[in-house]
mmCIF file of C-alpha atoms in Angstrom:
data_model
loop_
_atom_site.group_PDB
_atom_site.id
_atom_site.type_symbol
_atom_site.label_atom_id
_atom_site.label_comp_id
_atom_site.label_asym_id
_atom_site.label_seq_id
_atom_site.Cartn_x
_atom_site.Cartn_y
_atom_site.Cartn_z
ATOM 1 C CA UNK D 1 3.078 123.210 -90.225
ATOM 2 C CA UNK D 2 1.675 126.253 -92.089
ATOM 3 C CA UNK D 3 4.037 126.096 -95.065
ATOM 4 C CA UNK D 4 3.135 126.700 -98.739
ATOM 5 C CA UNK D 5 1.948 123.611 -100.554
ATOM 6 C CA UNK D 6 1.147 122.691 -104.103
ATOM 7 C CA UNK D 7 -0.521 119.645 -105.666
ATOM 8 C CA UNK D 8 2.900 118.326 -106.653
ATOM 9 C CA UNK D 9 4.366 118.578 -103.162
ATOM 10 C CA UNK D 10 1.416 117.923 -100.849
ATOM 11 C CA UNK D 11 2.076 114.202 -100.736
ATOM 12 C CA UNK D 12 5.775 114.690 -100.050
ATOM 13 C CA UNK D 13 5.062 117.175 -97.277
ATOM 14 C CA UNK D 14 2.788 114.652 -95.612
ATOM 15 C CA UNK D 15 5.720 112.334 -95.003
ATOM 16 C CA UNK D 16 7.054 112.481 -91.461
ATOM 17 C CA UNK D 17 10.322 111.706 -89.787
ATOM 18 C CA UNK D 18 9.910 108.268 -88.274
ATOM 19 C CA UNK D 19 10.259 108.423 -84.519
ATOM 20 C CA UNK D 20 10.062 112.220 -84.160
ATOM 21 C CA UNK D 21 7.076 113.212 -86.284
ATOM 22 C CA UNK D 22 8.769 116.168 -87.957
ATOM 23 C CA UNK D 23 7.671 117.041 -91.459
ATOM 24 C CA UNK D 24 10.413 117.868 -93.944
ATOM 25 C CA UNK D 25 10.183 120.266 -96.880
ATOM 26 C CA UNK D 26 11.286 118.851 -100.211
ATOM 27 C CA UNK D 27 14.016 120.216 -102.497
ATOM 28 C CA UNK D 28 11.436 121.916 -104.721
ATOM 29 C CA UNK D 29 10.352 123.877 -101.657
ATOM 30 C CA UNK D 30 14.026 124.815 -101.150
ATOM 31 C CA UNK D 31 14.162 126.257 -104.638
ATOM 32 C CA UNK D 32 10.941 128.257 -104.153
ATOM 33 C CA UNK D 33 12.404 129.802 -100.990
ATOM 34 C CA UNK D 34 15.642 130.749 -102.755
ATOM 35 C CA UNK D 35 17.767 128.119 -101.020
ATOM 36 C CA UNK D 36 20.002 125.495 -102.528
ATOM 37 C CA UNK D 37 20.607 122.020 -101.109
ATOM 38 C CA UNK D 38 23.756 121.615 -99.026
ATOM 39 C CA UNK D 39 25.545 119.130 -101.266
ATOM 40 C CA UNK D 40 23.521 116.278 -99.813
ATOM 41 C CA UNK D 41 25.133 112.974 -100.683
ATOM 42 C CA UNK D 42 23.871 110.623 -97.985
ATOM 43 C CA UNK D 43 21.600 107.657 -98.480
ATOM 44 C CA UNK D 44 18.182 107.741 -96.894
ATOM 45 C CA UNK D 45 16.519 106.670 -94.721
ATOM 46 C CA UNK D 46 19.214 107.087 -92.079
ATOM 47 C CA UNK D 47 18.816 106.223 -88.385
ATOM 48 C CA UNK D 48 20.790 108.021 -85.674
ATOM 49 C CA UNK D 49 20.918 108.017 -81.886
ATOM 50 C CA UNK D 50 20.881 111.291 -79.987
ATOM 51 C CA UNK D 51 20.808 111.459 -76.174
ATOM 52 C CA UNK D 52 19.514 107.908 -76.047
ATOM 53 C CA UNK D 53 16.726 108.420 -78.592
ATOM 54 C CA UNK D 54 16.791 106.716 -81.983
ATOM 55 C CA UNK D 55 15.315 108.649 -84.905
ATOM 56 C CA UNK D 56 15.022 107.773 -88.590
ATOM 57 C CA UNK D 57 15.224 110.507 -91.226
ATOM 58 C CA UNK D 58 13.763 109.920 -94.683
ATOM 59 C CA UNK D 59 15.509 113.041 -95.995
ATOM 60 C CA UNK D 60 17.579 115.870 -94.525
ATOM 61 C CA UNK D 61 15.670 118.564 -92.626
ATOM 62 C CA UNK D 62 15.246 121.749 -94.618
ATOM 63 C CA UNK D 63 14.111 124.389 -92.098
ATOM 64 C CA UNK D 64 16.182 124.079 -88.928
ATOM 65 C CA UNK D 65 15.880 126.531 -86.053
ATOM 66 C CA UNK D 66 18.847 126.642 -83.677
ATOM 67 C CA UNK D 67 19.268 128.083 -80.200
ATOM 68 C CA UNK D 68 22.346 129.924 -78.947
ATOM 69 C CA UNK D 69 25.719 130.684 -80.478
ATOM 70 C CA UNK D 70 27.560 127.366 -80.121
ATOM 71 C CA UNK D 71 24.711 125.307 -81.569
ATOM 72 C CA UNK D 72 24.222 127.756 -84.427
ATOM 73 C CA UNK D 73 27.923 127.669 -85.290
ATOM 74 C CA UNK D 74 27.947 123.859 -85.357
ATOM 75 C CA UNK D 75 25.481 124.118 -88.250
ATOM 76 C CA UNK D 76 27.567 126.857 -89.874
ATOM 77 C CA UNK D 77 30.785 124.857 -89.524
ATOM 78 C CA UNK D 78 29.115 122.001 -91.401
ATOM 79 C CA UNK D 79 28.090 124.409 -94.167
ATOM 80 C CA UNK D 80 24.388 123.914 -93.472
ATOM 81 C CA UNK D 81 23.200 127.507 -93.323
ATOM 82 C CA UNK D 82 21.000 126.923 -96.379
ATOM 83 C CA UNK D 83 19.171 124.269 -94.339
ATOM 84 C CA UNK D 84 18.326 126.771 -91.594
ATOM 85 C CA UNK D 85 15.149 128.791 -91.092
ATOM 86 C CA UNK D 86 16.853 130.913 -88.444
ATOM 87 C CA UNK D 87 18.474 131.088 -85.029
ATOM 88 C CA UNK D 88 17.667 132.478 -81.586
ATOM 89 C CA UNK D 89 20.530 134.064 -79.666
ATOM 90 C CA UNK D 90 20.939 136.864 -77.123
ATOM 91 C CA UNK D 91 23.108 139.756 -78.260
ATOM 92 C CA UNK D 92 25.386 139.399 -75.206
ATOM 93 C CA UNK D 93 27.235 136.294 -76.403
ATOM 94 C CA UNK D 94 30.203 138.110 -77.929
ATOM 95 C CA UNK D 95 31.246 139.658 -81.225
ATOM 96 C CA UNK D 96 30.620 137.448 -84.266
ATOM 97 C CA UNK D 97 32.256 139.753 -86.812
ATOM 98 C CA UNK D 98 35.629 138.038 -86.523
ATOM 99 C CA UNK D 99 34.446 134.429 -86.774
ATOM 100 C CA UNK D 100 34.818 132.279 -89.908
ATOM 101 C CA UNK D 101 31.018 132.134 -90.188
ATOM 102 C CA UNK D 102 30.332 135.869 -90.413
ATOM 103 C CA UNK D 103 28.768 135.463 -93.866
ATOM 104 C CA UNK D 104 26.452 132.740 -92.588
ATOM 105 C CA UNK D 105 25.285 134.987 -89.744
ATOM 106 C CA UNK D 106 24.366 137.578 -92.359
ATOM 107 C CA UNK D 107 22.484 135.031 -94.437
ATOM 108 C CA UNK D 108 20.393 133.227 -91.808
ATOM 109 C CA UNK D 109 17.527 135.113 -90.109
ATOM 110 C CA UNK D 110 17.992 136.124 -86.464
ATOM 111 C CA UNK D 111 14.610 135.123 -85.095
ATOM 112 C CA UNK D 112 14.898 136.345 -81.527
ATOM 113 C CA UNK D 113 17.232 137.681 -78.854
ATOM 114 C CA UNK D 114 15.464 136.155 -75.868
ATOM 115 C CA UNK D 115 13.932 132.752 -75.270
ATOM 116 C CA UNK D 116 13.331 130.137 -77.942
ATOM 117 C CA UNK D 117 9.611 129.330 -77.996
ATOM 118 C CA UNK D 118 7.228 127.020 -79.796
ATOM 119 C CA UNK D 119 5.706 130.095 -81.432
ATOM 120 C CA UNK D 120 9.069 131.054 -82.935
ATOM 121 C CA UNK D 121 9.526 127.542 -84.309
ATOM 122 C CA UNK D 122 6.018 127.512 -85.776
ATOM 123 C CA UNK D 123 6.331 130.971 -87.323
ATOM 124 C CA UNK D 124 9.620 129.897 -88.946
ATOM 125 C CA UNK D 125 7.900 126.768 -90.323
ATOM 126 C CA UNK D 126 10.648 124.722 -88.671
ATOM 127 C CA UNK D 127 10.927 121.015 -89.345
ATOM 128 C CA UNK D 128 13.714 120.558 -86.774
ATOM 129 C CA UNK D 129 14.767 122.459 -83.634
ATOM 130 C CA UNK D 130 18.406 122.020 -82.578
ATOM 131 C CA UNK D 131 18.802 123.079 -78.944
ATOM 132 C CA UNK D 132 19.886 121.630 -75.608
ATOM 133 C CA UNK D 133 18.599 121.143 -72.103
ATOM 134 C CA UNK D 134 18.980 124.597 -70.551
ATOM 135 C CA UNK D 135 20.154 125.709 -74.007
ATOM 136 C CA UNK D 136 16.587 126.304 -75.186
ATOM 137 C CA UNK D 137 14.842 123.120 -74.083
ATOM 138 C CA UNK D 138 13.428 123.028 -70.569
ATOM 139 C CA UNK D 139 10.590 121.469 -68.646
ATOM 140 C CA UNK D 140 9.936 124.798 -66.942
ATOM 141 C CA UNK D 141 9.348 126.721 -70.185
ATOM 142 C CA UNK D 142 7.320 123.981 -71.851
ATOM 143 C CA UNK D 143 9.675 123.659 -74.807
ATOM 144 C CA UNK D 144 10.716 120.018 -75.036
ATOM 145 C CA UNK D 145 11.238 117.497 -77.830
ATOM 146 C CA UNK D 146 7.941 115.890 -76.748
ATOM 147 C CA UNK D 147 6.009 119.167 -76.987
ATOM 148 C CA UNK D 148 7.497 119.902 -80.416
ATOM 149 C CA UNK D 149 6.664 116.413 -81.640
ATOM 150 C CA UNK D 150 2.982 117.150 -80.971
ATOM 151 C CA UNK D 151 3.323 120.087 -83.362
ATOM 152 C CA UNK D 152 4.958 117.948 -86.054
ATOM 153 C CA UNK D 153 8.431 119.393 -85.424
ATOM 154 C CA UNK D 154 11.492 117.226 -84.862
ATOM 155 C CA UNK D 155 14.251 117.865 -82.335
ATOM 156 C CA UNK D 156 17.974 117.347 -82.007
ATOM 157 C CA UNK D 157 19.463 117.735 -78.508
ATOM 158 C CA UNK D 158 22.971 119.102 -77.969
ATOM 159 C CA UNK D 159 24.998 116.145 -76.676
ATOM 160 C CA UNK D 160 26.801 118.218 -74.021
ATOM 161 C CA UNK D 161 23.391 118.776 -72.415
ATOM 162 C CA UNK D 162 22.064 115.201 -72.487
ATOM 163 C CA UNK D 163 20.402 114.182 -69.241
ATOM 164 C CA UNK D 164 22.046 111.323 -67.423
ATOM 165 C CA UNK D 165 19.270 108.816 -66.773
ATOM 166 C CA UNK D 166 20.909 107.696 -63.523
ATOM 167 C CA UNK D 167 20.796 110.998 -61.642
ATOM 168 C CA UNK D 168 19.290 113.576 -63.984
ATOM 169 C CA UNK D 169 22.515 115.615 -64.230
ATOM 170 C CA UNK D 170 23.583 116.854 -67.630
ATOM 171 C CA UNK D 171 26.416 115.192 -69.527
ATOM 172 C CA UNK D 172 27.056 111.653 -70.701
ATOM 173 C CA UNK D 173 30.542 111.854 -72.253
ATOM 174 C CA UNK D 174 33.673 114.043 -72.264
ATOM 175 C CA UNK D 175 32.875 117.497 -73.711
ATOM 176 C CA UNK D 176 35.060 117.371 -76.813
ATOM 177 C CA UNK D 177 33.749 113.885 -77.571
ATOM 178 C CA UNK D 178 30.264 115.410 -77.375
ATOM 179 C CA UNK D 179 31.274 117.966 -80.026
ATOM 180 C CA UNK D 180 32.718 115.261 -82.276
ATOM 181 C CA UNK D 181 29.615 113.115 -81.755
ATOM 182 C CA UNK D 182 27.288 115.934 -82.775
ATOM 183 C CA UNK D 183 29.324 116.799 -85.862
ATOM 184 C CA UNK D 184 29.379 113.145 -86.921
ATOM 185 C CA UNK D 185 25.686 112.547 -86.239
ATOM 186 C CA UNK D 186 24.564 115.746 -87.944
ATOM 187 C CA UNK D 187 26.776 114.826 -90.883
ATOM 188 C CA UNK D 188 24.716 111.650 -91.247
ATOM 189 C CA UNK D 189 21.381 113.433 -90.832
ATOM 190 C CA UNK D 190 22.196 116.017 -93.492
ATOM 191 C CA UNK D 191 24.176 113.798 -95.831
ATOM 192 C CA UNK D 192 27.437 115.719 -95.344
ATOM 193 C CA UNK D 193 29.514 112.988 -93.719
ATOM 194 C CA UNK D 194 32.674 113.972 -95.585
ATOM 195 C CA UNK D 195 32.504 117.520 -94.215
ATOM 196 C CA UNK D 196 31.851 116.251 -90.707
ATOM 197 C CA UNK D 197 34.718 113.756 -90.843
ATOM 198 C CA UNK D 198 37.097 116.446 -92.115
ATOM 199 C CA UNK D 199 36.123 118.820 -89.304
ATOM 200 C CA UNK D 200 36.508 116.163 -86.620
ATOM 201 C CA UNK D 201 39.933 115.220 -87.983
ATOM 202 C CA UNK D 202 41.012 118.889 -88.073
ATOM 203 C CA UNK D 203 39.758 119.606 -84.554
ATOM 204 C CA UNK D 204 41.326 116.487 -83.054
ATOM 205 C CA UNK D 205 44.699 117.425 -84.541
ATOM 206 C CA UNK D 206 44.412 120.989 -83.233
ATOM 207 C CA UNK D 207 43.648 119.722 -79.730
ATOM 208 C CA UNK D 208 46.357 117.042 -79.880
ATOM 209 C CA UNK D 209 48.980 119.612 -80.922
ATOM 210 C CA UNK D 210 48.120 121.767 -77.907
ATOM 211 C CA UNK D 211 47.945 118.809 -75.517
ATOM 212 C CA UNK D 212 51.339 117.532 -76.660
ATOM 213 C CA UNK D 213 52.952 120.653 -75.192
ATOM 214 C CA UNK D 214 51.220 120.319 -71.828
ATOM 215 C CA UNK D 215 53.334 119.611 -68.747
ATOM 216 C CA UNK D 216 53.162 116.368 -66.803
ATOM 217 C CA UNK D 217 50.127 116.153 -64.473
ATOM 218 C CA UNK D 218 52.206 116.914 -61.381
ATOM 219 C CA UNK D 219 53.338 120.242 -62.828
ATOM 220 C CA UNK D 220 50.018 121.527 -64.083
ATOM 221 C CA UNK D 221 48.466 124.745 -62.747
ATOM 222 C CA UNK D 222 45.058 124.206 -61.155
ATOM 223 C CA UNK D 223 42.203 126.089 -62.828
ATOM 224 C CA UNK D 224 38.724 127.190 -61.724
ATOM 225 C CA UNK D 225 36.067 128.266 -64.237
ATOM 226 C CA UNK D 226 34.004 131.200 -62.979
ATOM 227 C CA UNK D 227 30.804 131.787 -64.910
ATOM 228 C CA UNK D 228 28.981 134.169 -62.576
ATOM 229 C CA UNK D 229 27.370 134.364 -59.149
ATOM 230 C CA UNK D 230 28.092 136.194 -55.894
ATOM 231 C CA UNK D 231 26.637 134.119 -53.056
ATOM 232 C CA UNK D 232 27.603 130.918 -54.867
ATOM 233 C CA UNK D 233 29.649 130.596 -58.049
ATOM 234 C CA UNK D 234 28.183 129.027 -61.170
ATOM 235 C CA UNK D 235 30.839 126.830 -62.769
ATOM 236 C CA UNK D 236 31.416 123.761 -64.914
ATOM 237 C CA UNK D 237 31.816 120.118 -64.032
ATOM 238 C CA UNK D 238 33.484 117.321 -65.973
ATOM 239 C CA UNK D 239 30.812 117.222 -68.697
ATOM 240 C CA UNK D 240 30.879 120.875 -69.788
ATOM 241 C CA UNK D 241 33.270 122.304 -72.360
ATOM 242 C CA UNK D 242 35.678 123.982 -69.916
ATOM 243 C CA UNK D 243 36.724 120.635 -68.438
ATOM 244 C CA UNK D 244 38.270 119.370 -71.665
ATOM 245 C CA UNK D 245 39.500 122.826 -72.655
ATOM 246 C CA UNK D 246 41.342 123.235 -69.344
ATOM 247 C CA UNK D 247 42.649 119.666 -69.271
ATOM 248 C CA UNK D 248 43.853 119.515 -72.884
ATOM 249 C CA UNK D 249 45.444 122.958 -72.500
ATOM 250 C CA UNK D 250 47.615 121.682 -69.671
ATOM 251 C CA UNK D 251 45.622 122.688 -66.627
ATOM 252 C CA UNK D 252 44.187 120.716 -63.729
ATOM 253 C CA UNK D 253 40.449 121.405 -63.581
ATOM 254 C CA UNK D 254 39.604 121.697 -59.889
ATOM 255 C CA UNK D 255 35.978 120.612 -60.456
ATOM 256 C CA UNK D 256 36.861 117.511 -62.460
ATOM 257 C CA UNK D 257 35.122 115.306 -59.898
ATOM 258 C CA UNK D 258 31.797 117.107 -60.373
ATOM 259 C CA UNK D 259 29.664 114.790 -62.527
ATOM 260 C CA UNK D 260 27.541 117.461 -64.184
ATOM 261 C CA UNK D 261 27.914 120.039 -66.926
ATOM 262 C CA UNK D 262 27.084 123.576 -65.688
ATOM 263 C CA UNK D 263 26.113 123.884 -62.030
ATOM 264 C CA UNK D 264 26.593 125.757 -58.744
ATOM 265 C CA UNK D 265 29.150 125.035 -56.013
ATOM 266 C CA UNK D 266 30.111 126.759 -52.744
ATOM 267 C CA UNK D 267 32.908 129.304 -52.381
ATOM 268 C CA UNK D 268 34.334 127.211 -49.551
ATOM 269 C CA UNK D 269 35.081 124.476 -52.111
ATOM 270 C CA UNK D 270 36.919 126.945 -54.349
ATOM 271 C CA UNK D 271 38.958 128.267 -51.408
ATOM 272 C CA UNK D 272 39.843 124.776 -50.233
ATOM 273 C CA UNK D 273 41.051 123.743 -53.689
ATOM 274 C CA UNK D 274 43.061 126.977 -54.088
ATOM 275 C CA UNK D 275 43.222 127.360 -57.904
ATOM 276 C CA UNK D 276 46.353 128.805 -59.484
ATOM 277 C CA UNK D 277 44.263 130.333 -62.275
ATOM 278 C CA UNK D 278 40.658 131.501 -62.583
ATOM 279 C CA UNK D 279 39.095 131.558 -66.041
ATOM 280 C CA UNK D 280 36.194 133.999 -66.438
ATOM 281 C CA UNK D 281 33.341 133.141 -68.796
ATOM 282 C CA UNK D 282 32.690 136.436 -70.589
ATOM 283 C CA UNK D 283 29.024 137.002 -71.402
ATOM 284 C CA UNK D 284 25.823 138.452 -69.986
ATOM 285 C CA UNK D 285 24.892 141.683 -68.283
ATOM 286 C CA UNK D 286 27.864 141.448 -65.922
ATOM 287 C CA UNK D 287 31.035 142.276 -67.866
ATOM 288 C CA UNK D 288 34.290 140.374 -67.542
ATOM 289 C CA UNK D 289 35.824 143.467 -65.916
ATOM 290 C CA UNK D 290 33.062 143.513 -63.304
ATOM 291 C CA UNK D 291 33.503 139.815 -62.613
ATOM 292 C CA UNK D 292 37.235 140.304 -62.220
ATOM 293 C CA UNK D 293 36.767 143.207 -59.807
ATOM 294 C CA UNK D 294 34.452 141.056 -57.714
ATOM 295 C CA UNK D 295 36.908 138.153 -57.581
ATOM 296 C CA UNK D 296 39.794 140.425 -56.653
ATOM 297 C CA UNK D 297 37.838 142.155 -53.878
ATOM 298 C CA UNK D 298 35.829 139.261 -52.404
ATOM 299 C CA UNK D 299 37.328 138.699 -48.930
ATOM 300 C CA UNK D 300 36.989 134.879 -48.803
ATOM 301 C CA UNK D 301 39.165 134.639 -51.952
ATOM 302 C CA UNK D 302 41.941 136.923 -50.700
ATOM 303 C CA UNK D 303 44.398 134.090 -50.041
ATOM 304 C CA UNK D 304 43.546 132.030 -53.130
ATOM 305 C CA UNK D 305 46.636 131.747 -55.321
ATOM 306 C CA UNK D 306 44.928 132.987 -58.518
ATOM 307 C CA UNK D 307 43.761 136.142 -56.742
ATOM 308 C CA UNK D 308 47.009 136.801 -54.872
ATOM 309 C CA UNK D 309 49.031 136.542 -58.094
ATOM 310 C CA UNK D 310 46.465 138.218 -60.389
ATOM 311 C CA UNK D 311 46.184 135.144 -62.609
ATOM 312 C CA UNK D 312 42.730 135.663 -64.075
ATOM 313 C CA UNK D 313 42.132 134.819 -67.728
ATOM 314 C CA UNK D 314 39.056 135.825 -69.749
ATOM 315 C CA UNK D 315 37.466 133.595 -72.392
ATOM 316 C CA UNK D 316 34.325 134.202 -74.445
ATOM 317 C CA UNK D 317 31.135 132.267 -73.789
ATOM 318 C CA UNK D 318 31.232 130.742 -77.293
ATOM 319 C CA UNK D 319 34.711 129.356 -76.578
ATOM 320 C CA UNK D 320 33.482 127.486 -73.523
ATOM 321 C CA UNK D 321 30.108 126.002 -74.450
ATOM 322 C CA UNK D 322 30.086 123.127 -76.945
ATOM 323 C CA UNK D 323 30.945 124.753 -80.269
ATOM 324 C CA UNK D 324 33.401 124.686 -83.177
ATOM 325 C CA UNK D 325 35.423 127.289 -81.269
ATOM 326 C CA UNK D 326 36.462 124.758 -78.595
ATOM 327 C CA UNK D 327 39.654 123.498 -80.324
ATOM 328 C CA UNK D 328 41.006 127.031 -80.816
ATOM 329 C CA UNK D 329 40.099 127.782 -77.192
ATOM 330 C CA UNK D 330 42.310 124.870 -76.109
ATOM 331 C CA UNK D 331 45.235 126.351 -78.044
ATOM 332 C CA UNK D 332 44.673 129.856 -76.635
ATOM 333 C CA UNK D 333 44.446 128.718 -73.018
ATOM 334 C CA UNK D 334 47.455 126.439 -73.488
ATOM 335 C CA UNK D 335 49.582 129.449 -74.478
ATOM 336 C CA UNK D 336 48.468 131.343 -71.372
ATOM 337 C CA UNK D 337 49.181 128.407 -69.042
ATOM 338 C CA UNK D 338 52.616 127.853 -70.579
ATOM 339 C CA UNK D 339 53.364 131.530 -69.954
ATOM 340 C CA UNK D 340 52.496 131.086 -66.278
ATOM 341 C CA UNK D 341 54.845 128.141 -65.923
ATOM 342 C CA UNK D 342 57.629 129.984 -67.734
ATOM 343 C CA UNK D 343 57.210 132.954 -65.390
ATOM 344 C CA UNK D 344 57.454 130.665 -62.384
#
């Protein structure tokens, strides 16, 4: 693991996480690196289940590397920045200056703006990598929980991205439930259950308040999530964040029958389902303005209600992937959809 050792800590550092093989730095190591424990109050060992895999932790991980904005902010929301060795995140995922975790972003090292790699995890002396399938983990890039285990590094997989064993698609539960599950499970791993429970309670109330104002199903505007793509649109199914965000906000998600998280569909399906509103996922090299111009000028969409009536709403990437921003995103979209109904 290439981390500093001393005679007093060598034995402790030799202990591994049962079931995942990740070594964990002790609290003395925290002090030497200028970090302070995150108010750990849990009892160890603790066993959790994540994406169908059971893992036992003898102590909370101390050098976590995260991938992408939503995953990183889950750690920040739990107050666990002092347990992080760093994060990997492209610089096209939106402005983080206005988020509640701005101070944490300034405190935790930004390890890379491209792809999370085993080399990054090793150089950071990580004892745990928190990422997701297609959110850092991937068979094609060779970064998997199994490959990290061989290096003595543990893994936690974002629940939104869990593979369904039946068909290999991503997603095993409703998106907001995935967020609550990760907060609760990470609370157990890091001994901050009280913080996790308080966040889940707060987020559920925020979502419930927005949902309570939603119209009856028959009166809901239909909504399509447009991520990107020209020949075929990349969108979200029932297991990605937009499904719950749209539904709880009072919309009818036109891809609710798609049993996957993020995937590609055909434009003919979008045209046939004629959404009243199109939500643009704002990120990447193609700006939201460029995406909107494409949608408004693409001939096959000319008679789609959202295009005819200029009902296109932009949301940030971090609002739409699993993250602590999801509940506020529900409230924001709910206000927009209520405005549409009021305008007739």
